[in-house]
């Protein structure tokens, strides 16, 4: 089955700097890679996702890149702000979900702290 | 997502007791999921259901049970066989490949 490794586990940056979080996956059949942001005590919220037929996707200050050959994908946050402070999770799965295909497997999370 | 409602927000379990966590959605989504979250850990899949009256075990199903009698509802029972139930439980549903979560239930042991 799929295994997702996420690094670093904690990341501290100054406001305005960039932050990069990296994930690796094991199953070459995985074709969907979402990123979630979770604030303390709240639900994880989908912030960006990418399919395997795309190498990069941007949405304002956040971007995700995918290297299928190396089986890794990364989240990039530019011009960080204090409200970006949260735990970020990556995930990977073949899609459609379920049965022998499996379901989303999550990394263990990165706690991002943005210092004013 | 505001269309997925979990209750209660906090739940306490006594030793040997079964407790049931509620998850209701009004999004007309077919597939629903239960995840467990422990501090410093990712989200681990307990059970999922792709259609009414059918459900499948996830990676950590032991000590849990579910039912899916209605499309809108997917309750999770934490049985006395689950020896370490303290965790944040998240219900989710999907539209296409996108997974959306409810607000969660924090279960603690008295």
mmCIF file of C-alpha atoms in Angstrom:
data_model
loop_
_atom_site.group_PDB
_atom_site.id
_atom_site.type_symbol
_atom_site.label_atom_id
_atom_site.label_comp_id
_atom_site.label_asym_id
_atom_site.label_seq_id
_atom_site.Cartn_x
_atom_site.Cartn_y
_atom_site.Cartn_z
ATOM 1 C CA UNK A 1 0.000 0.000 0.000
ATOM 2 C CA UNK A 2 0.869 3.669 -0.141
ATOM 3 C CA UNK A 3 3.285 5.251 2.375
ATOM 4 C CA UNK A 4 3.733 9.011 2.659
ATOM 5 C CA UNK A 5 6.686 10.659 4.395
ATOM 6 C CA UNK A 6 6.540 14.387 5.223
ATOM 7 C CA UNK A 7 9.386 16.733 6.196
ATOM 8 C CA UNK A 8 10.125 18.748 8.204
ATOM 9 C CA UNK A 9 7.911 18.033 11.211
ATOM 10 C CA UNK A 10 8.292 21.632 12.408
ATOM 11 C CA UNK A 11 9.202 24.767 10.492
ATOM 12 C CA UNK A 12 9.677 28.280 11.786
ATOM 13 C CA UNK A 13 10.016 31.255 9.438
ATOM 14 C CA UNK A 14 9.948 35.027 9.672
ATOM 15 C CA UNK A 15 6.954 36.850 8.285
ATOM 16 C CA UNK A 16 7.509 37.561 4.616
ATOM 17 C CA UNK A 17 9.865 34.628 4.073
ATOM 18 C CA UNK A 18 8.990 31.550 2.025
ATOM 19 C CA UNK A 19 8.193 28.113 3.461
ATOM 20 C CA UNK A 20 8.619 24.761 1.732
ATOM 21 C CA UNK A 21 7.229 21.431 2.930
ATOM 22 C CA UNK A 22 8.186 18.208 1.172
ATOM 23 C CA UNK A 23 6.486 14.822 0.883
ATOM 24 C CA UNK A 24 7.520 11.557 -0.703
ATOM 25 C CA UNK A 25 5.215 8.692 -1.641
ATOM 26 C CA UNK A 26 5.820 5.055 -2.450
ATOM 27 C CA UNK A 27 3.012 3.893 -4.748
ATOM 28 C CA UNK A 28 3.656 4.775 -8.382
ATOM 29 C CA UNK A 29 -0.091 4.301 -9.004
ATOM 30 C CA UNK A 30 -0.905 7.372 -6.879
ATOM 31 C CA UNK A 31 -2.319 10.116 -9.048
ATOM 32 C CA UNK A 32 -3.879 12.624 -6.653
ATOM 33 C CA UNK A 33 -1.967 14.772 -4.138
ATOM 34 C CA UNK A 34 -3.856 17.208 -1.877
ATOM 35 C CA UNK A 35 -2.573 19.517 0.841
ATOM 36 C CA UNK A 36 -4.562 20.372 3.961
ATOM 37 C CA UNK A 37 -4.167 23.149 6.519
ATOM 38 C CA UNK A 38 -5.341 22.512 10.078
ATOM 39 C CA UNK A 39 -5.532 25.215 12.709
ATOM 40 C CA UNK A 40 -5.535 24.207 16.364
ATOM 41 C CA UNK A 41 -8.730 22.374 17.305
ATOM 42 C CA UNK A 42 -10.235 22.822 13.841
ATOM 43 C CA UNK A 43 -10.930 20.555 10.900
ATOM 44 C CA UNK A 44 -8.321 20.072 8.142
ATOM 45 C CA UNK A 45 -9.160 22.279 5.174
ATOM 46 C CA UNK A 46 -8.148 21.553 1.598
ATOM 47 C CA UNK A 47 -5.918 24.375 0.371
ATOM 48 C CA UNK A 48 -4.564 23.053 -2.918
ATOM 49 C CA UNK A 49 -4.333 19.788 -4.817
ATOM 50 C CA UNK A 50 -2.662 18.419 -7.909
ATOM 51 C CA UNK A 51 -3.221 15.527 -10.267
ATOM 52 C CA UNK A 52 -0.360 13.483 -11.674
ATOM 53 C CA UNK A 53 -0.798 14.841 -15.182
ATOM 54 C CA UNK A 54 0.252 18.305 -13.949
ATOM 55 C CA UNK A 55 3.717 19.289 -12.725
ATOM 56 C CA UNK A 56 2.864 22.499 -10.904
ATOM 57 C CA UNK A 57 -0.188 24.382 -9.683
ATOM 58 C CA UNK A 58 -0.440 27.844 -8.120
ATOM 59 C CA UNK A 59 -3.111 29.649 -6.153
ATOM 60 C CA UNK A 60 -2.078 33.118 -5.055
ATOM 61 C CA UNK A 61 0.696 32.653 -2.453
ATOM 62 C CA UNK A 62 0.665 28.874 -2.435
ATOM 63 C CA UNK A 63 1.940 26.423 -5.021
ATOM 64 C CA UNK A 64 2.441 22.694 -5.270
ATOM 65 C CA UNK A 65 5.028 20.932 -7.417
ATOM 66 C CA UNK A 66 5.091 17.258 -8.337
ATOM 67 C CA UNK A 67 8.004 15.110 -9.509
ATOM 68 C CA UNK A 68 6.528 11.760 -10.526
ATOM 69 C CA UNK A 69 9.887 10.230 -11.381
ATOM 70 C CA UNK A 70 11.267 10.899 -7.924
ATOM 71 C CA UNK A 71 7.873 10.337 -6.266
ATOM 72 C CA UNK A 72 7.885 13.568 -4.333
ATOM 73 C CA UNK A 73 5.750 16.665 -4.146
ATOM 74 C CA UNK A 74 6.147 19.938 -2.302
ATOM 75 C CA UNK A 75 4.084 22.803 -0.929
ATOM 76 C CA UNK A 76 5.488 26.305 -1.354
ATOM 77 C CA UNK A 77 4.129 29.281 0.562
ATOM 78 C CA UNK A 78 5.508 32.685 -0.376
ATOM 79 C CA UNK A 79 5.326 35.948 1.564
ATOM 80 C CA UNK A 80 4.262 34.107 4.699
ATOM 81 C CA UNK A 81 1.912 35.796 7.154
ATOM 82 C CA UNK A 82 1.160 35.004 10.823
ATOM 83 C CA UNK A 83 -2.208 33.563 9.783
ATOM 84 C CA UNK A 84 -0.344 30.909 7.793
ATOM 85 C CA UNK A 85 0.688 29.383 11.142
ATOM 86 C CA UNK A 86 -0.938 25.939 11.302
ATOM 87 C CA UNK A 87 -0.253 22.257 10.750
ATOM 88 C CA UNK A 88 -0.047 21.256 7.100
ATOM 89 C CA UNK A 89 -0.698 17.714 5.877
ATOM 90 C CA UNK A 90 0.097 16.183 2.528
ATOM 91 C CA UNK A 91 -1.670 13.104 1.199
ATOM 92 C CA UNK A 92 -1.484 10.748 -1.752
ATOM 93 C CA UNK A 93 -3.681 8.121 -3.349
ATOM 94 C CA UNK A 94 -4.637 6.436 -6.536
ATOM 95 C CA UNK A 95 -8.032 7.705 -7.640
ATOM 96 C CA UNK A 96 -10.810 6.466 -7.777
ATOM 97 C CA UNK A 97 -10.662 5.566 -4.098
ATOM 98 C CA UNK A 98 -11.575 2.383 -2.366
ATOM 99 C CA UNK A 99 -11.185 -1.349 -2.827
ATOM 100 C CA UNK A 100 -7.826 -2.512 -4.090
ATOM 101 C CA UNK A 101 -7.010 1.039 -5.202
ATOM 102 C CA UNK A 102 -6.790 2.282 -1.634
ATOM 103 C CA UNK A 103 -7.719 5.584 -0.072
ATOM 104 C CA UNK A 104 -5.922 8.804 0.782
ATOM 105 C CA UNK A 105 -2.839 8.217 2.928
ATOM 106 C CA UNK A 106 -1.687 11.236 4.926
ATOM 107 C CA UNK A 107 1.746 12.403 6.005
ATOM 108 C CA UNK A 108 2.273 13.091 9.709
ATOM 109 C CA UNK A 109 2.095 16.836 9.317
ATOM 110 C CA UNK A 110 4.334 19.904 9.501
ATOM 111 C CA UNK A 111 3.774 22.523 12.165
ATOM 112 C CA UNK A 112 4.496 25.884 10.552
ATOM 113 C CA UNK A 113 5.105 28.893 12.760
ATOM 114 C CA UNK A 114 5.346 32.336 11.168
ATOM 115 C CA UNK A 115 6.964 34.890 13.474
ATOM 116 C CA UNK A 116 5.907 38.533 13.097
ATOM 117 C CA UNK B 1 -17.288 21.860 5.110
ATOM 118 C CA UNK B 2 -20.406 23.267 6.716
ATOM 119 C CA UNK B 3 -22.488 20.461 5.187
ATOM 120 C CA UNK B 4 -20.880 17.768 7.353
ATOM 121 C CA UNK B 5 -22.034 17.872 10.966
ATOM 122 C CA UNK B 6 -20.362 15.905 13.729
ATOM 123 C CA UNK B 7 -21.673 15.596 17.256
ATOM 124 C CA UNK B 8 -20.888 15.832 20.036
ATOM 125 C CA UNK B 9 -17.851 18.108 19.929
ATOM 126 C CA UNK B 10 -16.472 16.526 23.121
ATOM 127 C CA UNK B 11 -17.204 13.026 24.408
ATOM 128 C CA UNK B 12 -16.009 11.146 27.442
ATOM 129 C CA UNK B 13 -15.944 7.384 27.705
ATOM 130 C CA UNK B 14 -15.839 5.267 30.812
ATOM 131 C CA UNK B 15 -13.863 2.041 30.802
ATOM 132 C CA UNK B 16 -15.859 -0.810 29.270
ATOM 133 C CA UNK B 17 -18.379 1.519 27.665
ATOM 134 C CA UNK B 18 -19.338 1.765 24.003
ATOM 135 C CA UNK B 19 -19.849 5.273 22.639
ATOM 136 C CA UNK B 20 -21.261 6.451 19.313
ATOM 137 C CA UNK B 21 -20.087 9.456 17.335
ATOM 138 C CA UNK B 22 -22.565 11.021 14.968
ATOM 139 C CA UNK B 23 -21.830 12.203 11.421
ATOM 140 C CA UNK B 24 -24.518 13.693 9.183
ATOM 141 C CA UNK B 25 -24.110 15.296 5.758
ATOM 142 C CA UNK B 26 -26.586 17.187 3.596
ATOM 143 C CA UNK B 27 -24.349 17.339 0.541
ATOM 144 C CA UNK B 28 -25.786 14.259 -1.188
ATOM 145 C CA UNK B 29 -22.307 12.716 -1.228
ATOM 146 C CA UNK B 30 -22.156 8.978 -1.760
ATOM 147 C CA UNK B 31 -18.835 8.239 -0.046
ATOM 148 C CA UNK B 32 -18.182 8.882 3.643
ATOM 149 C CA UNK B 33 -15.137 8.230 5.800
ATOM 150 C CA UNK B 34 -13.988 8.126 9.421
ATOM 151 C CA UNK B 35 -10.449 9.154 10.313
ATOM 152 C CA UNK B 36 -8.637 9.130 13.631
ATOM 153 C CA UNK B 37 -6.083 11.821 14.478
ATOM 154 C CA UNK B 38 -3.563 11.512 17.297
ATOM 155 C CA UNK B 39 -1.233 14.367 18.339
ATOM 156 C CA UNK B 40 1.760 14.580 16.035
ATOM 157 C CA UNK B 41 0.323 11.965 13.734
ATOM 158 C CA UNK B 42 -1.353 12.070 10.398
ATOM 159 C CA UNK B 43 -4.918 11.029 9.799
ATOM 160 C CA UNK B 44 -5.542 7.293 9.778
ATOM 161 C CA UNK B 45 -8.547 5.711 8.089
ATOM 162 C CA UNK B 46 -10.891 3.695 10.310
ATOM 163 C CA UNK B 47 -13.819 2.833 8.007
ATOM 164 C CA UNK B 48 -15.311 4.084 4.786
ATOM 165 C CA UNK B 49 -18.561 3.637 2.915
ATOM 166 C CA UNK B 50 -19.079 4.243 -0.773
ATOM 167 C CA UNK B 51 -22.798 3.473 -0.881
ATOM 168 C CA UNK B 52 -25.685 2.885 1.502
ATOM 169 C CA UNK B 53 -25.660 -0.468 3.306
ATOM 170 C CA UNK B 54 -22.034 -1.085 2.402
ATOM 171 C CA UNK B 55 -18.832 -0.214 4.259
ATOM 172 C CA UNK B 56 -15.217 -1.311 4.278
ATOM 173 C CA UNK B 57 -12.490 -1.479 6.905
ATOM 174 C CA UNK B 58 -9.690 1.010 6.747
ATOM 175 C CA UNK B 59 -6.213 0.702 8.207
ATOM 176 C CA UNK B 60 -7.196 0.753 11.905
ATOM 177 C CA UNK B 61 -10.714 -0.742 12.106
ATOM 178 C CA UNK B 62 -10.148 -2.938 15.161
ATOM 179 C CA UNK B 63 -12.275 -1.821 18.106
ATOM 180 C CA UNK B 64 -14.631 0.255 15.941
ATOM 181 C CA UNK B 65 -17.896 -0.404 14.138
ATOM 182 C CA UNK B 66 -20.036 1.593 11.708
ATOM 183 C CA UNK B 67 -23.376 1.499 9.930
ATOM 184 C CA UNK B 68 -24.676 3.179 6.793
ATOM 185 C CA UNK B 69 -28.448 2.817 6.785
ATOM 186 C CA UNK B 70 -29.025 6.223 5.203
ATOM 187 C CA UNK B 71 -26.996 8.165 2.671
ATOM 188 C CA UNK B 72 -26.857 11.149 5.002
ATOM 189 C CA UNK B 73 -25.614 9.346 8.103
ATOM 190 C CA UNK B 74 -22.484 7.364 8.967
ATOM 191 C CA UNK B 75 -22.211 6.863 12.750
ATOM 192 C CA UNK B 76 -19.064 5.434 14.328
ATOM 193 C CA UNK B 77 -19.174 3.310 17.476
ATOM 194 C CA UNK B 78 -16.040 3.085 19.573
ATOM 195 C CA UNK B 79 -16.361 -0.218 21.392
ATOM 196 C CA UNK B 80 -14.855 -1.365 24.665
ATOM 197 C CA UNK B 81 -12.417 -3.434 22.594
ATOM 198 C CA UNK B 82 -10.651 -0.210 21.554
ATOM 199 C CA UNK B 83 -8.158 0.085 24.400
ATOM 200 C CA UNK B 84 -6.713 3.464 23.428
ATOM 201 C CA UNK B 85 -9.662 5.498 22.184
ATOM 202 C CA UNK B 86 -8.470 8.975 23.154
ATOM 203 C CA UNK B 87 -8.144 10.880 19.875
ATOM 204 C CA UNK B 88 -9.732 13.473 17.593
ATOM 205 C CA UNK B 89 -12.197 11.766 15.254
ATOM 206 C CA UNK B 90 -12.956 13.276 11.877
ATOM 207 C CA UNK B 91 -15.774 12.350 9.539
ATOM 208 C CA UNK B 92 -15.404 13.206 5.863
ATOM 209 C CA UNK B 93 -17.127 12.892 2.524
ATOM 210 C CA UNK B 94 -15.930 13.277 -1.030
ATOM 211 C CA UNK B 95 -16.944 15.109 -4.132
ATOM 212 C CA UNK B 96 -14.853 13.624 -6.883
ATOM 213 C CA UNK B 97 -11.384 13.195 -5.476
ATOM 214 C CA UNK B 98 -11.711 16.063 -2.979
ATOM 215 C CA UNK B 99 -12.138 15.064 0.649
ATOM 216 C CA UNK B 100 -13.981 17.458 2.968
ATOM 217 C CA UNK B 101 -14.045 17.082 6.740
ATOM 218 C CA UNK B 102 -16.544 17.687 9.500
ATOM 219 C CA UNK B 103 -15.566 19.691 12.569
ATOM 220 C CA UNK B 104 -14.498 16.655 14.573
ATOM 221 C CA UNK B 105 -15.214 14.986 17.914
ATOM 222 C CA UNK B 106 -12.614 14.878 20.681
ATOM 223 C CA UNK B 107 -13.002 11.600 22.582
ATOM 224 C CA UNK B 108 -11.358 11.199 25.958
ATOM 225 C CA UNK B 109 -11.323 8.418 28.525
ATOM 226 C CA UNK B 110 -12.496 9.106 32.074
#
